[in-house]
XYZ file of C-alpha atoms in Angstrom:
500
model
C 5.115 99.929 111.178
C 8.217 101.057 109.395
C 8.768 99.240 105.514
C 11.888 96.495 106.088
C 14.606 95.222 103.734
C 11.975 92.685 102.694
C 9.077 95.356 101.436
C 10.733 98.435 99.613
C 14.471 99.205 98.749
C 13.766 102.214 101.060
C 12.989 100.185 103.391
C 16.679 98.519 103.420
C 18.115 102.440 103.862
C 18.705 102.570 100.115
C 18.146 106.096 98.737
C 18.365 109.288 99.973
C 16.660 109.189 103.652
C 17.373 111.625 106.344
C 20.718 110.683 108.559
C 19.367 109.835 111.669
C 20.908 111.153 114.714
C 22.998 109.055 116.204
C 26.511 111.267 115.505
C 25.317 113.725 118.609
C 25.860 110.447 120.536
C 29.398 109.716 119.780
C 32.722 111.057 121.568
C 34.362 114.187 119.639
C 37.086 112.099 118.631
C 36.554 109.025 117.019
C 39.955 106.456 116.130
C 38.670 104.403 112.747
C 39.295 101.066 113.364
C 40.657 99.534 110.409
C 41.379 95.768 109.886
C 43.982 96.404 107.252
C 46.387 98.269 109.210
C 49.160 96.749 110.989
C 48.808 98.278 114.101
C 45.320 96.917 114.785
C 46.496 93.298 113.461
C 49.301 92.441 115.148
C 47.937 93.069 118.753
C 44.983 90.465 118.465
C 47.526 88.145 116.954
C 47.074 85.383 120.275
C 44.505 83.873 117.929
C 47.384 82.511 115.616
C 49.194 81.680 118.279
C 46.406 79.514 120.144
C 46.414 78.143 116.533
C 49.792 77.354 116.126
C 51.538 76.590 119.916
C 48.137 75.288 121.603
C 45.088 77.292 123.298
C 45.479 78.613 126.753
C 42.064 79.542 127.087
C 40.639 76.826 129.075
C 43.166 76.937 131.509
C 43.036 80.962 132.209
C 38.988 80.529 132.215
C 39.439 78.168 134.835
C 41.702 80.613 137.185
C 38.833 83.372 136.531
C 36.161 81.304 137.370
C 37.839 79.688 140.710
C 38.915 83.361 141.496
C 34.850 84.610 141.818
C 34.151 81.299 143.349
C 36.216 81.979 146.218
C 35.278 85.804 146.114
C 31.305 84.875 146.987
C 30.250 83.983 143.260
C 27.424 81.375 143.148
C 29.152 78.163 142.542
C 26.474 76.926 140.021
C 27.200 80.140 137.709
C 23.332 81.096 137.794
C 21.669 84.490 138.386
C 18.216 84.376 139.960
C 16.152 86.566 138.616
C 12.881 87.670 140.247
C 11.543 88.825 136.745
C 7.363 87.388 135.993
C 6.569 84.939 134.027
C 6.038 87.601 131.411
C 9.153 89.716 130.719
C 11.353 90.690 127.671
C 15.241 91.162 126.932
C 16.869 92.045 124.318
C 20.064 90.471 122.517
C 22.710 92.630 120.081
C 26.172 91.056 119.036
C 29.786 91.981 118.066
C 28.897 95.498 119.290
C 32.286 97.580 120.185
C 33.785 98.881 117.552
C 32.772 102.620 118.600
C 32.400 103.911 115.396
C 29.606 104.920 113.406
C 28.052 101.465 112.815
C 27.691 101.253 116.654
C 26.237 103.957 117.822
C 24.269 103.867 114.709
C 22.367 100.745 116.431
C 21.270 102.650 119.363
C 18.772 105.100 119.002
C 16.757 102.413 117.127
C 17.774 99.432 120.320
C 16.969 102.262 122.600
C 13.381 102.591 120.950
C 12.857 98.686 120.573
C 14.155 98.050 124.038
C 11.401 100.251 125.783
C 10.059 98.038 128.882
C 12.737 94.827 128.686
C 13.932 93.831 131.995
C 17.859 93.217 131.014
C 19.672 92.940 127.594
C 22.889 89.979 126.429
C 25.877 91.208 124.582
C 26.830 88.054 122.781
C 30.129 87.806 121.521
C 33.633 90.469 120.871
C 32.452 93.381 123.346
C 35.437 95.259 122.358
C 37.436 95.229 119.525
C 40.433 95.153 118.516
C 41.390 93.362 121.337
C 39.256 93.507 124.755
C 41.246 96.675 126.192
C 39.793 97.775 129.470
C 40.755 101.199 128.021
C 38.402 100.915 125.122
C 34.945 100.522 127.065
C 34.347 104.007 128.121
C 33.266 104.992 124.683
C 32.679 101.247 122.831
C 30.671 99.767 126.120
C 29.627 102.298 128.688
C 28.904 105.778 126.233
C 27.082 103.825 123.326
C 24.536 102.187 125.696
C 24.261 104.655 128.659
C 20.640 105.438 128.226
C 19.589 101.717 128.526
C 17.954 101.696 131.839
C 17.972 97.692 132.693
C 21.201 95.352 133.430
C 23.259 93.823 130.703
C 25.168 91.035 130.631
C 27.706 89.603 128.805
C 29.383 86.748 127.145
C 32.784 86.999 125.285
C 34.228 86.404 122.127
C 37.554 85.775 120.532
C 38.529 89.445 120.510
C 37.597 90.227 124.120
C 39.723 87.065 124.947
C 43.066 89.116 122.883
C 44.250 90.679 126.425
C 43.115 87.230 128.391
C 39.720 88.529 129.157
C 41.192 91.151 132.125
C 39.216 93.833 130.322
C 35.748 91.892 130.119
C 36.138 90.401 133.873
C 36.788 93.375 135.291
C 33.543 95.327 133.754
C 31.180 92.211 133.797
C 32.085 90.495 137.431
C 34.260 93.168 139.071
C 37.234 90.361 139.390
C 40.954 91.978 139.794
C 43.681 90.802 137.520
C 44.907 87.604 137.942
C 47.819 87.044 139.731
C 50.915 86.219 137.072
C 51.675 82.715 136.804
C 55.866 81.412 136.398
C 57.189 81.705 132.759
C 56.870 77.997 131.089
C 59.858 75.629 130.890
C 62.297 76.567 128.028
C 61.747 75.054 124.318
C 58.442 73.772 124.963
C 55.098 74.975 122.925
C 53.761 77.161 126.083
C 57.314 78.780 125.829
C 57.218 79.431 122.506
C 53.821 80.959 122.426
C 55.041 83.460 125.489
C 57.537 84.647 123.592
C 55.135 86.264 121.480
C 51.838 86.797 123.383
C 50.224 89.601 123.911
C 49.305 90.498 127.640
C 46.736 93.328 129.285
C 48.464 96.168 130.785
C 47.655 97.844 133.840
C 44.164 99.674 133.829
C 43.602 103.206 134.031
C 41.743 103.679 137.549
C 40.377 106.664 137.003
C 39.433 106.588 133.081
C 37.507 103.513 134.172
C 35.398 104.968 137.135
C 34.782 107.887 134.892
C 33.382 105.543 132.161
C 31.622 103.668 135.008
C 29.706 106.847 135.737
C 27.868 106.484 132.750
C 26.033 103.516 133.816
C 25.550 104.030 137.018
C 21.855 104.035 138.180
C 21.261 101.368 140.579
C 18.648 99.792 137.724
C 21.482 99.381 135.474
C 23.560 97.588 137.901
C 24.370 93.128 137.146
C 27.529 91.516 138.166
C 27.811 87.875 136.885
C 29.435 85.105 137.793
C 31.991 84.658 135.328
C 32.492 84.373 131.653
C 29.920 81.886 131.294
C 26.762 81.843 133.105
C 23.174 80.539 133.433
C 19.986 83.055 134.079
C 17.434 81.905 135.918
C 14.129 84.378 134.380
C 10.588 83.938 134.384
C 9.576 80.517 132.812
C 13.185 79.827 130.919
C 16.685 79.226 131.258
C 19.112 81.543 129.643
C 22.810 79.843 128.984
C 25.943 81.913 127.674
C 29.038 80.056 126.938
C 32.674 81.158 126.111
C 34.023 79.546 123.217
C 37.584 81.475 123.814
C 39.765 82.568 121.127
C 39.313 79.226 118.614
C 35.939 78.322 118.897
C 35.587 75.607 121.210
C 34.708 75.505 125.250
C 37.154 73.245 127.806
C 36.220 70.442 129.527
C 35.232 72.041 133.016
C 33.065 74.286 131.173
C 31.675 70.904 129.115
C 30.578 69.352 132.269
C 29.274 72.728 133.417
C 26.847 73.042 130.469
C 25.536 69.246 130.943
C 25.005 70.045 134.835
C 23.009 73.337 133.774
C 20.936 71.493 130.793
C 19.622 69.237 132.881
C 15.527 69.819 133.602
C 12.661 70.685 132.104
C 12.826 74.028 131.799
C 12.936 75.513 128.803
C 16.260 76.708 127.371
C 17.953 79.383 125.191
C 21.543 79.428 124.584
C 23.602 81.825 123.406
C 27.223 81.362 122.423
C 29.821 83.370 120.635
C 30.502 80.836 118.109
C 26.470 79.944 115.669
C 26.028 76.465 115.708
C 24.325 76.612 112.054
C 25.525 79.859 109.919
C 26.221 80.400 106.236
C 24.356 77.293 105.354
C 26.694 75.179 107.634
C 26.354 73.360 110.656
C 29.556 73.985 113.225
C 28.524 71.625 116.473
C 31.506 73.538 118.961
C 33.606 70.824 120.255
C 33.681 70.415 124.270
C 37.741 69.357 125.153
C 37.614 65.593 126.049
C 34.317 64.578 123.287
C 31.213 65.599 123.058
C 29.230 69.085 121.071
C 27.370 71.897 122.168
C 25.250 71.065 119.966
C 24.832 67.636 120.580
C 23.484 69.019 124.677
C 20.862 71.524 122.576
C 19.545 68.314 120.759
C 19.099 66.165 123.570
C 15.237 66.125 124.549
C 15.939 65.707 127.811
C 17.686 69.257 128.349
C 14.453 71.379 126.605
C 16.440 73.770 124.520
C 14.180 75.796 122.218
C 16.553 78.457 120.611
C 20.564 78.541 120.211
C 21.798 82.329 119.256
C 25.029 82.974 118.641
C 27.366 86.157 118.142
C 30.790 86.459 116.003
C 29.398 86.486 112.634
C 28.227 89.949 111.835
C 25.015 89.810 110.106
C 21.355 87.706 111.557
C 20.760 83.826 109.837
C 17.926 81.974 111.214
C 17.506 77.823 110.494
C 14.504 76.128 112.431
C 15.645 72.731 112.757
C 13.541 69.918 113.009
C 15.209 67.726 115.355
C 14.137 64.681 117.647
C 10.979 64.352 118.934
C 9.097 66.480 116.400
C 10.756 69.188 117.558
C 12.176 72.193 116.049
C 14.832 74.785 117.400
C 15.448 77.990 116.260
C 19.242 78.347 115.550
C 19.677 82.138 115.578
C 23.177 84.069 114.274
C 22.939 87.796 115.918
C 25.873 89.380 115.757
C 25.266 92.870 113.454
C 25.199 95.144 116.497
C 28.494 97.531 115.500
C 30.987 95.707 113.692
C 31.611 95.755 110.161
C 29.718 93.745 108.253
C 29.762 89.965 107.512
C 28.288 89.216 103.892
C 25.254 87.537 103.279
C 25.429 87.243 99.279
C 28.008 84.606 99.667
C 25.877 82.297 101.229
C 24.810 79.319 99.218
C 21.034 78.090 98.855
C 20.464 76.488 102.061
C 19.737 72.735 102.359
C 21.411 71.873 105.845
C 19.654 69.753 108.757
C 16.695 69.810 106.218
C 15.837 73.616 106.297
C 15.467 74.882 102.762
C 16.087 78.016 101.197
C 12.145 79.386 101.567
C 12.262 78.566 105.505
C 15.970 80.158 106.206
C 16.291 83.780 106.929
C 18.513 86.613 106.772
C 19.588 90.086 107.420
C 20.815 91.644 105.271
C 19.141 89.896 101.951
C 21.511 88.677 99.979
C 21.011 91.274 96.948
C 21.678 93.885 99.178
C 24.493 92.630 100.383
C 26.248 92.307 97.306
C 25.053 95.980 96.453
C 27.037 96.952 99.272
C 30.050 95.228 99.023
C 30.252 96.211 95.426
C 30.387 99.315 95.891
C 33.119 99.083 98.419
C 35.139 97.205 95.946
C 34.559 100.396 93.592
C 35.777 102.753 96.180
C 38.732 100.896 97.319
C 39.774 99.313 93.810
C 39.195 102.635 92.208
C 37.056 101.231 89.789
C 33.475 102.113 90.433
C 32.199 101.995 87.106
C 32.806 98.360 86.922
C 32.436 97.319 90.284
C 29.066 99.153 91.302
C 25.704 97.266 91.217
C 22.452 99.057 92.092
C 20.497 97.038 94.492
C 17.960 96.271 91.739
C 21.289 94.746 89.817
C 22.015 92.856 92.885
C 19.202 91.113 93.480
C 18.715 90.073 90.135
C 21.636 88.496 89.454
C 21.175 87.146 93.487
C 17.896 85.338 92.129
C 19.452 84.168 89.049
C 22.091 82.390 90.344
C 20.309 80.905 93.565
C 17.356 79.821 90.837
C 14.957 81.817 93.530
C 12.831 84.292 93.560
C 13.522 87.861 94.483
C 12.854 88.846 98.157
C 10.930 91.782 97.437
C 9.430 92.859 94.651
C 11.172 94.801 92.010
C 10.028 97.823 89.387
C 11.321 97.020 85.816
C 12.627 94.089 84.988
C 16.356 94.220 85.191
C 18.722 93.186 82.056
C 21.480 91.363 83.347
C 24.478 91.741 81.837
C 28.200 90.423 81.569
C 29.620 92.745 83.371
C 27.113 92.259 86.157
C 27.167 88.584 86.071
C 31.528 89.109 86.320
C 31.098 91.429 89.289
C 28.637 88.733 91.548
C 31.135 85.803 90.646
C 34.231 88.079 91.528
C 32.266 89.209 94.768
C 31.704 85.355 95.676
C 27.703 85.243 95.600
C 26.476 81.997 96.808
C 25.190 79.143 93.866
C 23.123 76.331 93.783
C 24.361 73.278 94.913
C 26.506 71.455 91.499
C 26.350 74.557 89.599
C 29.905 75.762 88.716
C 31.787 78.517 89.994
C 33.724 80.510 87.240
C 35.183 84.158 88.380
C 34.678 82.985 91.754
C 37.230 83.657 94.415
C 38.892 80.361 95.455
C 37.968 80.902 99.458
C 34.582 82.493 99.460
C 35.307 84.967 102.738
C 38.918 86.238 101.575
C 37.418 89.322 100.444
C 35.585 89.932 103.530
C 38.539 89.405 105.639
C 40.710 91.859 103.216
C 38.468 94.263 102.385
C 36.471 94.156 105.290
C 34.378 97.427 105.452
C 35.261 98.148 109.356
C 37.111 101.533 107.818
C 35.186 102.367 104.891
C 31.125 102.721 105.776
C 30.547 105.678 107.480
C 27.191 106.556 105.770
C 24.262 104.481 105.958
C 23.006 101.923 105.288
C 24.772 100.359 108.086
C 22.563 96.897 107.444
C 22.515 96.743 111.521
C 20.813 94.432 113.403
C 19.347 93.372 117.061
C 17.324 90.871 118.815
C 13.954 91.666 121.308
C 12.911 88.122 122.831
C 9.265 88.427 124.155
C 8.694 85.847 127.020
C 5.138 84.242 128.069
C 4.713 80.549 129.761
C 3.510 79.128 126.408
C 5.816 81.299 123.831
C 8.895 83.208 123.220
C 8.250 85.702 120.357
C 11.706 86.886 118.820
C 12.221 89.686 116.374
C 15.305 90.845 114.489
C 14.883 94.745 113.788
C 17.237 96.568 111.698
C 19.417 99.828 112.147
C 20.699 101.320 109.209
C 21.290 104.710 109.983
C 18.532 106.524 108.769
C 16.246 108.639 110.742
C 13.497 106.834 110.056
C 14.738 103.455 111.037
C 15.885 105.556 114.107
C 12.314 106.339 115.053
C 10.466 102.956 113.851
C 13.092 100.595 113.548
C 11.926 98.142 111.259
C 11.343 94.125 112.056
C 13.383 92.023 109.483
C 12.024 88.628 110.747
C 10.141 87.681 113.960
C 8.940 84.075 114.813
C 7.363 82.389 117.327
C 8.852 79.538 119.656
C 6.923 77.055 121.615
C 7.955 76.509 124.951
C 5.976 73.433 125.531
């Protein structure tokens, strides 16, 4: 079994490892998505309008889901599965950026993936913003050699164009017919003025990308944006928390109906109920969590996973019963990625620091992102920790020990000490936060490295969920870009989970 993160700084892609193969995989011509430039921002701006003029969401997920209804879509939203009672599936995140960070993830996913029955993209498909035209070569090229079904669940960005791209790859619907422009002066109005709306798909570039996937085995048409899978001993649930983070009332009453029983449950939503040390419930329209429906014994859930945050957290939480669920973030699969370092030491819902998990470690992750800052800031001298540097300072300010164990001691310095608080690495609780960035995920969100990593380490990630009738057994592996990782890629965390 390949070293991880956790063993050997080789082990986390650091050095000078062979590039694996994964460029022969990708198109000729490649368009760098870049979150800094204008022309990516302002089409996926109908998040700021949701935000500011009120969320349409609920309402357009209601025409989708009453338009497969009435074209022969179960009315329950499940898929019934025929799959044993022993079967496996795998789950990747925030996937389409279709750049190098993507299609870095696949030749390691296509070797973890070997004999799984189906795979769950959870969360942002596509980005920037859900195009139909962008899933030739972010959807159907990247994962065209995965033999099984996938399904889907959507995020914020695939909801940019109102989700016309996603429902017409996932459940084959047609574009919804267009509804009468909203009275003048009033919020709806004001938002319209401004909104940004799908525009007719290109037929043929979309059976052409369509060809790439299409072996009968590879074939799954579901429902609708949210759905329930019926497989072997469990329950699969995927919910759409639209473009702000919450699901509608319809859907609320949905998820209660599809709870109910003892069978045993995973979720998996594009918005992590637990992540960066925080717990984020998802509010149902009309009262009530998503969370609060996980919790309640009577509905069985063992395992929540959710998408949208590009990195893997785990938290078991102990909750009622003497129960504990396994609250999963998964969503490294392409995207850039989301920081680690600036997590704090975890005490939420009673799971320390020594039980939580994460990918990448922390000390990496501030290794990385300081060198971005040295590239784009022009200052590398300054900015640049090695990953020994990192984790140091990582330890020193957490007051924990380093994750894996480290050749000479490391001096830390000023300068290095500087750099971590500019960079926003997490603290203990109380301690105080000098050189520290006033919102701790500005700098992700402005310097977000989406158009500067081209070159491993990626810090990648993906889930493989093992199912018995006693057990699920999940494990995170890691793609980083390296041929080795390509070949064995290497487990970051597994665990366990009950299903009695």
């Amino acid at each position: 079994m390949a070293h991880s993160s956790r063993d050997t700084a080789e082990g986390a892609g650091w050095g000078n490892a062979q590039l694996g193969t994964y460029k022969g995989l990708m198109p000729a011509r490649v368009e760098k998505l870049s979150w800094l430039d204008p022309r990516t921002l302002w089409p996926a701006r109908n998040g700021v309008l949701a935000s500011w003029f009120g969320d349409p969401t609920g309402r357009t997920r209601g025409r989708w889901v009453e338009q497969r209804v009435a074209a022969g879509a179960p009315a329950d939203g499940v898929v019934r599965r025929t799959d044993s009672d022993h079967f496996s599936f795998m789950v990747i995140g925030d996937t389409g950026e279709g750049d190098d960070p993507q299609y870095a993830v696949v030749p390691g996913f296509l070797k973890a993936s070997q004999g799984t029955d189906f795979a769950v993209l959870a969360s942002d498909v596509i980005y920037p913003v859900g195009s139909t035209e962008d899933y030739g070569t972010k959807f159907f090229r990247p994962y065209r050699d995965y033999p099984a079904p996938i399904y889907a669940i959507p995020g914020n960005h695939d909801w940019y164009e109102d989700l016309q791209g996603f429902m017409r790859v996932f459940c084959e619907a047609p574009p919804l017919t267009p509804q009468a422009r909203p009275r003048p002066l009033t919020r709806a109005w004001f938002r319209s003025l401004l909104w940004h709306s799908p525009g007719a798909a290109d037929e043929q570039r979309l059976a052409e990308a369509r060809a790439l996937r299409s072996a009968p085995s590879q074939q799954a048409v579901q429902p609708g944006p949210y759905w329930a899978i019926d497989a072997g001993p469990v329950r699969i649930i995927g919910i759409d928390t639209g473009l702000l983070g919450t699901i509608d009332a319809e859907q609320g009453r949905w998820l209660r109906e599809v709870s109910r029983g003892e069978r045993p449950k995973i979720l998996v939503t594009g918005s992590p109920l637990y992540v960066d040390g925080e717990h984020h419930p998802c509010a149902i329209e009309g009262g009530g969590t998503v969370d609060a429906i996980v919790r309640d014994p009577a509905h069985h859930y063992v395992a929540a996973i959710g998408g949208d945050i590009h990195n893997y957290q785990r938290y078991p939480v102990r909750v009622d019963g003497g129960r504990t669920i396994q609250y999963v973030v998964a969503g490294g699969g392409g995207a850039f990625m989301h920081a680690t370092h600036t997590v704090p030491r975890v005490s939420v819902a009673d799971v320390t620091e020594e039980e939580f998990r994460c990918y990448p470690l922390r000390g990496d992750s501030l290794a990385f992102y300081s060198r971005l800052y040295g590239r784009r800031l022009r200052m590398p001298r300054f900015f640049t920790l090695t990953e020994a540097e990192a984790t140091a300072v990582i330890a020193e300010r957490l007051g924990i020990p380093p994750t894996r164990t480290q050749g000479e001691p490391v001096r830390l310095t000023r300068r290095i000490r500087v750099v971590a608080s500019l960079l926003g690495a997490g603290r203990r609780p109380g301690r105080n936060t000098h050189f520290r960035l006033p919102v701790r995920k500005t700098y992700t969100q402005l310097f977000s490295p989406g158009s500067a990593t081209y070159s491993p380490p990626f810090f990648k990630c993906f889930l493989r969920l093992d199912v018995t009738p006693s057990a699920v057994h999940l494990r995170c592996h890691s793609a980083t870009g390296t041929l080795d990782h390509e070949i064995d890629p290497p487990v970051e965390d597994e665990v366990t989970i009950p299903l009695s």
